[in-house]
Coordinates of C-alpha atoms and ligand atoms in Angstrom, one line a residue:
X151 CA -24.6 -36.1 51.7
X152 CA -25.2 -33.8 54.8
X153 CA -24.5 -34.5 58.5
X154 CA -27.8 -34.1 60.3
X155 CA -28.6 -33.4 63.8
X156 CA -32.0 -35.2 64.9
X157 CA -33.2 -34.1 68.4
X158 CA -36.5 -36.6 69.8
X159 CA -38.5 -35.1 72.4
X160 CA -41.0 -36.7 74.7
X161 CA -44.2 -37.7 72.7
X162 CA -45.4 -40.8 71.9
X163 CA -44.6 -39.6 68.4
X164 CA -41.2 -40.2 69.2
X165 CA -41.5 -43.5 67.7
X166 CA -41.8 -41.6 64.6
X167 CA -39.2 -40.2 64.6
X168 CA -37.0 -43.9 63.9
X169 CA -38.4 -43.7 60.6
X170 CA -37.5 -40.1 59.8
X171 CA -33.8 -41.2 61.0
X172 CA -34.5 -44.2 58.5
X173 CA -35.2 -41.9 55.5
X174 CA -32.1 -39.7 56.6
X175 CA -29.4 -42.6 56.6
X176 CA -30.8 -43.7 53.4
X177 CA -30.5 -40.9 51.7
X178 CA -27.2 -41.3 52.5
X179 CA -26.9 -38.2 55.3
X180 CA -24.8 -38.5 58.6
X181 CA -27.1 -38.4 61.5
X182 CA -26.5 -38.1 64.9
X183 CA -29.4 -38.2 66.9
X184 CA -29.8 -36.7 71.0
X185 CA -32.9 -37.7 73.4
X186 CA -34.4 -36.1 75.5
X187 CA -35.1 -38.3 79.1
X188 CA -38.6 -37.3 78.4
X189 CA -38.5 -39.2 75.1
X190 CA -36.5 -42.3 76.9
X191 CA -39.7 -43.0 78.5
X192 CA -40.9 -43.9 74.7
X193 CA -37.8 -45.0 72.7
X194 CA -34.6 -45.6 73.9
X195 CA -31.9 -43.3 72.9
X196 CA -30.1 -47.2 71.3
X197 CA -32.9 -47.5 68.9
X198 CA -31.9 -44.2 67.1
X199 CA -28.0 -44.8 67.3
X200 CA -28.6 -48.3 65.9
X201 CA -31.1 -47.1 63.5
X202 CA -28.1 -44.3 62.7
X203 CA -25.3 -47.1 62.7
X204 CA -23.9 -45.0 65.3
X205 CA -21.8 -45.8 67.7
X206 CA -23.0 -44.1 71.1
X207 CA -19.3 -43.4 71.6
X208 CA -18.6 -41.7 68.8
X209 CA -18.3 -38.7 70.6
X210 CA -18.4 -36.8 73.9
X211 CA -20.1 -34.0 72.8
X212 CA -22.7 -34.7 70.3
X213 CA -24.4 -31.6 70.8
X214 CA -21.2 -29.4 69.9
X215 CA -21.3 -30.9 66.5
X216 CA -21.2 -29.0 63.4
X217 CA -24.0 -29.6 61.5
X218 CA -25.7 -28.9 58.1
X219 CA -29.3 -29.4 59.7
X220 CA -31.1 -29.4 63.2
X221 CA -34.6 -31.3 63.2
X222 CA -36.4 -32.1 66.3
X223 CA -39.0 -34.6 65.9
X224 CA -41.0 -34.7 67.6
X225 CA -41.1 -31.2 69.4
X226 CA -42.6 -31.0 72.6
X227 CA -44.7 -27.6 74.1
X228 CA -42.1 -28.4 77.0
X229 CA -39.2 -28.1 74.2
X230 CA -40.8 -25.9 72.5
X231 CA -41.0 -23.5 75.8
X232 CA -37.1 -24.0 76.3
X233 CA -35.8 -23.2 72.7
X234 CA -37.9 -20.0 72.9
X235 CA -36.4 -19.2 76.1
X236 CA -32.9 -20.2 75.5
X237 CA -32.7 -22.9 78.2
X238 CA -30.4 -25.6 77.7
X239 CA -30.5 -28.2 80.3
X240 CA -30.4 -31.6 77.7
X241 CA -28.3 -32.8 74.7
X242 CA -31.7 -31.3 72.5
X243 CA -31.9 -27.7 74.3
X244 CA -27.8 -27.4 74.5
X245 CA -27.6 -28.5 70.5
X246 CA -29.8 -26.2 69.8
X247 CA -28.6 -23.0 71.5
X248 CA -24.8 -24.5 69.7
X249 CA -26.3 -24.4 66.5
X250 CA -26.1 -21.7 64.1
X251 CA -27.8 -23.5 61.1
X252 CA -31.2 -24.4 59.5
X253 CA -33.2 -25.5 62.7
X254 CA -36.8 -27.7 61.8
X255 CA -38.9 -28.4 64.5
X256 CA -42.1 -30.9 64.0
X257 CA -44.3 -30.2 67.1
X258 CA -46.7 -32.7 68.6
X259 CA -49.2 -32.2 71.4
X260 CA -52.4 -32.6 72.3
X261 CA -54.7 -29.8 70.7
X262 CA -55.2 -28.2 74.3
X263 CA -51.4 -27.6 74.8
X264 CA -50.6 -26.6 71.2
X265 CA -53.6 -23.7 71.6
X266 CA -52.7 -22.5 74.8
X267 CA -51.6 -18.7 74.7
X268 CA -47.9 -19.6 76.0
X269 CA -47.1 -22.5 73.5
X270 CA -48.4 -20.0 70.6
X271 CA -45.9 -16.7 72.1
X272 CA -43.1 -19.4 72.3
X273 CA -43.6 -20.6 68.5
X274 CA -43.8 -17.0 67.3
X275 CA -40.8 -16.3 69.0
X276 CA -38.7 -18.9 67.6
X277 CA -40.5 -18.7 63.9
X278 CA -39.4 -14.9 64.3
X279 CA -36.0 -16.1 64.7
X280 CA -36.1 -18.2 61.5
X281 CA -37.2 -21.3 62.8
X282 CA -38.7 -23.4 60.1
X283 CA -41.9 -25.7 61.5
X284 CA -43.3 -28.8 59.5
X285 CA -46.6 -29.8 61.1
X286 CA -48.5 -30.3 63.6
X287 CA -51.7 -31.4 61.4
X288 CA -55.5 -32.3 62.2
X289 CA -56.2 -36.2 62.9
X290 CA -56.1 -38.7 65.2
X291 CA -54.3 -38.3 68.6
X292 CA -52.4 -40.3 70.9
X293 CA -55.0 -39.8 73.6
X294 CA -57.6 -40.6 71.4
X295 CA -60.2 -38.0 69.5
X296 CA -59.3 -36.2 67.0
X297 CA -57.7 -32.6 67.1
X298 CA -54.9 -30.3 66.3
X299 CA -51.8 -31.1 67.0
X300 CA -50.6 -34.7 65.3
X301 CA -47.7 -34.6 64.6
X302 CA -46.4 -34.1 60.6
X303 CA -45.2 -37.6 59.2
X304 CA -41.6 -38.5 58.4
X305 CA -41.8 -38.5 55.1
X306 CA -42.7 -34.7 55.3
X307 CA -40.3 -33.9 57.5
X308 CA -37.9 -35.5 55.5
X309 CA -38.7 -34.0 52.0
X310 CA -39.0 -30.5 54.4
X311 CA -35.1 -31.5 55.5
X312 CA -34.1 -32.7 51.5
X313 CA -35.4 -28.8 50.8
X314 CA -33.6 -27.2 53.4
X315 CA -30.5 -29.2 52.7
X316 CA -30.5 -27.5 49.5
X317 CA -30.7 -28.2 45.5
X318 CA -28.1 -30.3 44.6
X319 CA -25.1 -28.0 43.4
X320 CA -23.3 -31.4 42.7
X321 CA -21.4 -31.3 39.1
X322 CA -23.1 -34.6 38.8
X323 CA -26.3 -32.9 37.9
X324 CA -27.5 -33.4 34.8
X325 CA -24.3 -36.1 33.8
X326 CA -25.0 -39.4 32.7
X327 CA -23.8 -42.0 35.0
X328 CA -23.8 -45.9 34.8
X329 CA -23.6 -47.9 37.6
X330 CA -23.0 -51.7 37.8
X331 CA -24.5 -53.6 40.6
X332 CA -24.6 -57.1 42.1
X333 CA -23.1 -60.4 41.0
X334 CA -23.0 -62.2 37.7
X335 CA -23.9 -66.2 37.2
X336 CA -22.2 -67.8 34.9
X337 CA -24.0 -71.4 33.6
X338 CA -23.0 -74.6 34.3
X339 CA -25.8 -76.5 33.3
X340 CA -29.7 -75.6 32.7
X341 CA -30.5 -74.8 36.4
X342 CA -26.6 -74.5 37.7
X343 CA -24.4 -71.4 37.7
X344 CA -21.0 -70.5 39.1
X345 CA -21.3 -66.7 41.1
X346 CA -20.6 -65.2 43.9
X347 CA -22.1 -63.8 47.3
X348 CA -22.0 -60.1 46.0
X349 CA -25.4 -58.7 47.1
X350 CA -25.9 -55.4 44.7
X351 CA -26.5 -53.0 48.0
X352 CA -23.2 -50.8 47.3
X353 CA -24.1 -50.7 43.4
X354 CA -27.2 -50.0 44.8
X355 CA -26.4 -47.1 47.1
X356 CA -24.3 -45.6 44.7
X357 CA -27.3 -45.4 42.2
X358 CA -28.8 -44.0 44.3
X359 CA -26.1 -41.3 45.5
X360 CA -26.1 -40.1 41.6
X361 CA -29.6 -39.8 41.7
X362 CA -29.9 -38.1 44.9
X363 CA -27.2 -35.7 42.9
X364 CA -28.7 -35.0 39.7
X365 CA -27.5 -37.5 37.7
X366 CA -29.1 -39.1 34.8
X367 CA -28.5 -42.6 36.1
X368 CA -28.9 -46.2 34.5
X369 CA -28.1 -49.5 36.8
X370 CA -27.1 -52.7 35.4
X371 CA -28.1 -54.9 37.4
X372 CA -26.9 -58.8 37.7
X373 CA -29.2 -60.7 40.2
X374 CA -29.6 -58.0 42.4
X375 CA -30.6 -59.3 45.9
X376 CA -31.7 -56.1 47.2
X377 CA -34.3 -53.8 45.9
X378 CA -32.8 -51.4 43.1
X379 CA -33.6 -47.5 44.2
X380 CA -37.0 -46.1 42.5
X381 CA -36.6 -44.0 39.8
X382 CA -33.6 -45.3 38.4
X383 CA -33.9 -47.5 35.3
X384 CA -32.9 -50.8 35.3
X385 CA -30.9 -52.9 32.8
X386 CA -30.4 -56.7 33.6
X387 CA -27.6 -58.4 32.7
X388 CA -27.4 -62.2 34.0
X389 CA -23.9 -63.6 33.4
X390 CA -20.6 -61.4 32.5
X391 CA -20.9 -61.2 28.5
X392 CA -24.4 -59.7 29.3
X393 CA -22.9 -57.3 31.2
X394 CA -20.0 -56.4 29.1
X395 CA -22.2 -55.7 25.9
X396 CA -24.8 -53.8 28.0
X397 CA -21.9 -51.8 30.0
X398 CA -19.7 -51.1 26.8
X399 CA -22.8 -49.9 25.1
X400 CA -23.5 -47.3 27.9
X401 CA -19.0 -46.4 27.7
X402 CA -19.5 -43.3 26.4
X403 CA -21.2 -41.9 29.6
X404 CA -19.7 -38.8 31.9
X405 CA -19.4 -41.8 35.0
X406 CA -19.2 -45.2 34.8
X407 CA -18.6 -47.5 38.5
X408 CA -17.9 -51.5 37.9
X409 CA -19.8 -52.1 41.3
X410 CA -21.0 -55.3 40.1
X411 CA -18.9 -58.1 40.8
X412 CA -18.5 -59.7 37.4
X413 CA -17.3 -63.7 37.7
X414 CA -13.6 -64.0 36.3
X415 CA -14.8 -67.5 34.9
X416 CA -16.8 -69.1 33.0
X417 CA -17.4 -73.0 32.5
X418 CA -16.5 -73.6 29.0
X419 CA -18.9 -76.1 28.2
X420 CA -22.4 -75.3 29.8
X421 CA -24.9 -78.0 29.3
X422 CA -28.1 -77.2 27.6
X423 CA -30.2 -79.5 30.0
X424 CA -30.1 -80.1 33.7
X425 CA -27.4 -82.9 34.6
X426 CA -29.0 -86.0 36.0
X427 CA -27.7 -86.5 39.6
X428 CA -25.4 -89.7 39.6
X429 CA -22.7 -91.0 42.2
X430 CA -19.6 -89.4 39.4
X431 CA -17.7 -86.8 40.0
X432 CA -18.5 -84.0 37.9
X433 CA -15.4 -82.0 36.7
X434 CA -15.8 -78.7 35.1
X435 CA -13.2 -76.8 33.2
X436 CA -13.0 -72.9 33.8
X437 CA -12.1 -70.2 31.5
X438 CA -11.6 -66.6 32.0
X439 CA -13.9 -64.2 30.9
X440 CA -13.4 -60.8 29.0
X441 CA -12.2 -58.0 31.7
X442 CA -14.8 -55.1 31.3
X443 CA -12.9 -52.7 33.1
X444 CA -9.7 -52.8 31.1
X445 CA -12.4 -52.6 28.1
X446 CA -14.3 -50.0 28.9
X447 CA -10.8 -48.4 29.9
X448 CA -9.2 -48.7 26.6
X449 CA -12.6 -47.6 25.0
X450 CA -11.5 -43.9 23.7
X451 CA -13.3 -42.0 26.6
X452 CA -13.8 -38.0 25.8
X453 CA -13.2 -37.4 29.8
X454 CA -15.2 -40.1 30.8
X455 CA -14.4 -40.8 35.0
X456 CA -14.0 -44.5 35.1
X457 CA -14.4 -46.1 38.7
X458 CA -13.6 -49.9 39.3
X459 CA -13.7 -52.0 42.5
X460 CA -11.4 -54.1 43.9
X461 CA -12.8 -56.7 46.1
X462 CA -9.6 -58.6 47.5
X463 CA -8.4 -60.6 50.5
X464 CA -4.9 -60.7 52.0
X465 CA -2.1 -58.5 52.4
X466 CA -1.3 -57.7 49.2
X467 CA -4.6 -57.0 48.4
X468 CA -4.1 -53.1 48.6
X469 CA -1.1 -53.8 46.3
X470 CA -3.4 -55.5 43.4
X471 CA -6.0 -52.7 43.5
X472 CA -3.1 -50.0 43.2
X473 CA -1.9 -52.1 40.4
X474 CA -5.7 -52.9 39.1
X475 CA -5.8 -49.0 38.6
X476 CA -3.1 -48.4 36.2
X477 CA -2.7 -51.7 34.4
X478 CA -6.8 -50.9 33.8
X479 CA -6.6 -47.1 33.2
X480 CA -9.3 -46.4 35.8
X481 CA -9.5 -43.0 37.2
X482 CA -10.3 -44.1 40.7
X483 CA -10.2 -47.5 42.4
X484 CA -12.4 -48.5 45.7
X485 CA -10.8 -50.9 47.3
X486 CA -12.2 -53.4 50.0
X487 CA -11.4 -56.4 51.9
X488 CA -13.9 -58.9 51.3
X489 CA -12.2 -61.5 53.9
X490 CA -13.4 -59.5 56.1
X491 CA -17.0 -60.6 57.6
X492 CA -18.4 -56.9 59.0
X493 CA -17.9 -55.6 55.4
X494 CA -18.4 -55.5 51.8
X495 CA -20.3 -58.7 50.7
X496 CA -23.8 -59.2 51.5
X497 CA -23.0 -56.6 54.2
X498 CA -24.9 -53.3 54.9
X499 CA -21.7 -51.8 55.8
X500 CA -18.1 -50.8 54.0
X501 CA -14.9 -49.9 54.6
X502 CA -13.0 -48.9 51.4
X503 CA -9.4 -47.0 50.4
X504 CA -10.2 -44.9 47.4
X505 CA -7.1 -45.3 44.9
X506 CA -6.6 -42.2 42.3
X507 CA -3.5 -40.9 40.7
X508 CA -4.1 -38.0 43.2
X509 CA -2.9 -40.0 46.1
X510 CA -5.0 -42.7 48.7
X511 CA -7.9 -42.3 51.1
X512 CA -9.3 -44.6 53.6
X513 CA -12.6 -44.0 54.3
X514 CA -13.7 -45.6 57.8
X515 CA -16.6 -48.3 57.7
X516 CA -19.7 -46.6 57.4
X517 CA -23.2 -47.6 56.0
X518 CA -22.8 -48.0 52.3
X519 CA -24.8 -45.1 51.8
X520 CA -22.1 -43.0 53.0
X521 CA -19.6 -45.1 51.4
X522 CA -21.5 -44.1 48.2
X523 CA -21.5 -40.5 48.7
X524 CA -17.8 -40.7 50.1
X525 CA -16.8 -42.3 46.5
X526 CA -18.8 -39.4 44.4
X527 CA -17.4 -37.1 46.6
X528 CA -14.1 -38.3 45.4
X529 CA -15.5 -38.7 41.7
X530 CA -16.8 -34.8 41.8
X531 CA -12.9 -34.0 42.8
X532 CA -12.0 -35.5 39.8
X533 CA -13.7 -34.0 37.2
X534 CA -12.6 -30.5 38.8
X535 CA -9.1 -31.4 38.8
X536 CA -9.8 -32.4 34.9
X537 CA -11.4 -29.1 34.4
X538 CA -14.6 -30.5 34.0
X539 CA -13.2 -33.5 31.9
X540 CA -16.2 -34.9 31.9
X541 CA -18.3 -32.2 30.0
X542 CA -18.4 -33.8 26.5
Ligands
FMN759 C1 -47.9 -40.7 77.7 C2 -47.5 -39.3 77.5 C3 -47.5 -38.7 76.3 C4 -47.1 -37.4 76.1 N1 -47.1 -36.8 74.9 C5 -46.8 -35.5 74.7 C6 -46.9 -34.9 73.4 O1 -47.3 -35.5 72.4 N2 -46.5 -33.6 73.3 C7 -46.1 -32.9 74.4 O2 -45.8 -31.7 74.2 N3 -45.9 -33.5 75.6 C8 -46.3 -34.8 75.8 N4 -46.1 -35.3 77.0 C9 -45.6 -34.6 78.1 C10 -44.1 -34.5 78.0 O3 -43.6 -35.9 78.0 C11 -43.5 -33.8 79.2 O4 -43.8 -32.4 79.0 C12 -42.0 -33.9 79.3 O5 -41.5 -33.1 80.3 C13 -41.3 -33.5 78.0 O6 -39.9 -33.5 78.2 P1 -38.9 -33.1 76.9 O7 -39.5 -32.0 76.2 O8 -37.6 -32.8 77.6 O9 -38.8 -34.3 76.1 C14 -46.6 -36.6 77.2 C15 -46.5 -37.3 78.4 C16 -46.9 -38.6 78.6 C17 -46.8 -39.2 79.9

C-alpha cells in the first residue's frame, strides 16, 4: 500500500479522474487528492475526498505531504506551463514543486493547445527533468471532432502508477496464503438457516492485499455478499463444518486469516423439508460448533502465521480477543467492535487493534482496503521477527 498524491486540473476530463482515484483506494493505496479552481468548475473538490474516504480536514497542508507518487490527472497546458516554470500558486503547482518523488502527469487538451510550440518546450522541459507522461491519445474530444490530445484512460494511468509504485518487494510474494471471507449459514430447515450480517468485504480486501503482494492466494468463501477480487480462486464453503474441512485442508499454508465469521452454533436437528407455517411456536435447540481457529492452531504449523478475528461488543471485548489469542495460539489477532454501526459488519469501513505477542496497535478507521494492507503490514513484521518462519 502506497500513499498517493492525485492532483485534477481543469478539463472536462476531470471527471475521469474519480475513477482513477477509484482504482487507487481499491488497490488499497492512501490518496489524497488537491483541485485545482479551474477543475472546480467540473468536479467538486468533495467528490474526490468522498471518493478517497477522506476527510477534507485531515490536514492543513495536503500539499506538504510525503508521498510515494504524484499523478495529475488530468493535466492541463495551463498546468502543464506552471510545473515547467516552477510556479506554485494552487494546492496542484505547490505539491508539485514540494515533491521530490515519481511525478505522472496525464495531459488533456484540445489538439491545437497540445501542438502549440510553448506546450511542447514546457513538456520537454519537465520530461527532461524525469517527468513520466501517460497519454494524451488520438480520439474523440470534448469539443467534438476528433484529434490529439484525449486524454489517457484511468485504467492506464493507474497500471502506469502500479509500475511506478514498484514490484512488489513484499515477503508475501510467492507465499501461499488462505483467506476466509464472509458469513457461514447454518440449517434450520430446507430453506431456513441461522447466520449472521457478516458481508465478506474485509475477507475480501485482504485477498486482495495478498494478491496485490505476490501471494499465491485461495478464498473460502461462505455466502459472500460482495464480489470476490478477480484472479483469486474461490472455494465455497456454505455452513461452518464446510468451512472447517476446506480451511484445515489448506493448514499447511505460509498465511492463514479466519476473516470469515464462522456461526458458533448450529441447530442440532435440521429438518430435511421446509416446515409448514402454523400458529406453534417453533423451538430450536443450539449446539456449538467445532472452533477452527483453535484447530487450525493446534495443527502442527512449520511457521505457519495464523491470523484470527475477533468481532466483539462491549467493554470487555478487547479483553476476549487478547485472551482469544493465546487460548487459540494465533500469531496475530484483529480485533473490532461490531456494536459499533460505522464499522466492521456490512460496512465499507474498519477500525481494528491488531493483538500479537509483540505488543498492541490501533489502527484508525479506514476503508477496509487499508485495514487489509495495515493487517499484512503487521503479518510481514512477523515473519521477519520469526526469521522468515514462514519459509517451509
Ligand atoms: C469547458 C472547458 C473545457 C476545458 N478543457 C480544457 C482541457 O481539456 N485542457 C486544457 O488544457 N484546458 C482546458 N480548458 C481551459 C482551462 O480550464 C484553463 O486553462 C484553466 O485556467 C486551467 O486551470 P488549471 O490548470 O489551474 O486547472 C477548458 C476550459 C473550459 C471552459
Amino acid at each position: 500500500m502506497a500513499r498517493v498524491l492525485v492532483g485534477v486540473t481543469g478539463g472536462i476530463a476531470a471527471y475521469k479522474a474519480c475513477e482513477l482515484v477509484r482504482l487507487l483506494v481499491r488497490a488499497g493505496h492512501e490518496v489524497i487528492p488537491l483541485v485545482t479552481p479551474g477543475a472546480e468548475r467540473f468536479v467538486r473538490a468533495e467528490t474526490f475526498n468522498a471518493l478517497a474516504r477522506r476527510n477534507p480536514e485531515t490536514s492543513l497542508y495536503p500539499h506538504l505531504e510525503r508521498v510515494d507518487l504524484y499523478v495529475i490527472s488530468p493535466l492541463t497546458a495551463n498546468t502543464l506551463a506552471k510545473l515547467a516554470h516552477g510556479l506554485a500558486d494552487n494546492l496542484v503547482t505547490e505539491a508539485a514543486l514540494a515533491h521530490d518523488g515519481p511525478l505522472l502527469v496525464a495531459p488533456a487538451t484540445n489538439t491545437r493547445m497540445w501542438r502549440h510550440p510553448a506546450t511542447q518546450a514546457n513538456l520537454e522541459l519537465i520530461v527532461a527533468r524525469g517527468v513520466k507522461v501517460v497519454g494524451p491519445s488520438e480520439g474523440d474530444l470534448a469539443e467534438g471532432g476528433q484529434g490529439l490530445g484525449r486524454m489517457a484512460e484511468p485504467e492506464e494511468i493507474f497500471a502506469r502508477c502500479q509500475a511506478l509504485l514498484g514490484p512488489s518487494n513484499s515477503l508475501l510474494q510467492g507465499r501461499r496464503v488462505v483467506v476466509t471471507a464472509g458469513a457461514t449459514r447454518e440449517p434450520i430447515d430446507a430453506v431456513r438457516f441461522v447466520g449472521n450480517r457478516s458481508s465478506g468485504r474485509m475477507g475480501v480486501a485482504l485477498a486482495e492485499e495478498a494478491r496485490r503482494r505476490g501471494a499465491e492466494v485461495t478464498l473460502i468463501g461462505s455466502n459472500l455478499a460482495v464480489a470476490p477480487p478477480g484472479g483469486v480462486p474461490v472455494v465455497h464453503a456454505s455452513t461452518a463444518a464446510d468451512l472447517r474441512r476446506e480451511t484445515l485442508a489448506l493448514g499447511d499454508a505460509d498465511v492463514v486469516v479466519m476473516a470469515a465469521a464462522v456461526g458458533d452454533y448450529r441447530p442440532s436437528e435440521p429438518r430435511g423439508d421446509k416446515r409448514p407455517k402454523d400458529g406453534e411456536v417453533w423451538r430450536i435447540d443450539l449446539q456449538p460448533n467445532d472452533d477452527v481457529l483453535s484447530a487450525l492452531g493446534r495443527q502442527s504449523a512449520n511457521g505457519r502465521i495464523l491470523v484470527g478475528f475477533a468481532a466483539e461488543t462491549g467493554e470487555d471485548g478487547l479483553a476476549r480477543a487478547r485472551t482469544k489469542r493465546t487460548g487459540k495460539n494465533a500469531d496475530l489477532v484483529v480485533y473490532n467492535d461490531v456494536a459499533r454501526k460505522d464499522i466492521g459488519f456490512e460496512s465499507p469501513d474498519n477500525e481494528v487493534v491488531l493483538i500479537s505477542e509483540a505488543g498492541e496497535r490501533k489502527v484508525e478507521k479506514a476503508p477496509k482496503a487499508r485495514i487489509a494492507a495495515e493487517i499484512f503490514d503487521e503479518v510481514e513484521r512477523l515473519m521477519e521477527t520469526d526469521g522468515g518462519r514462514a519459509s517451509g
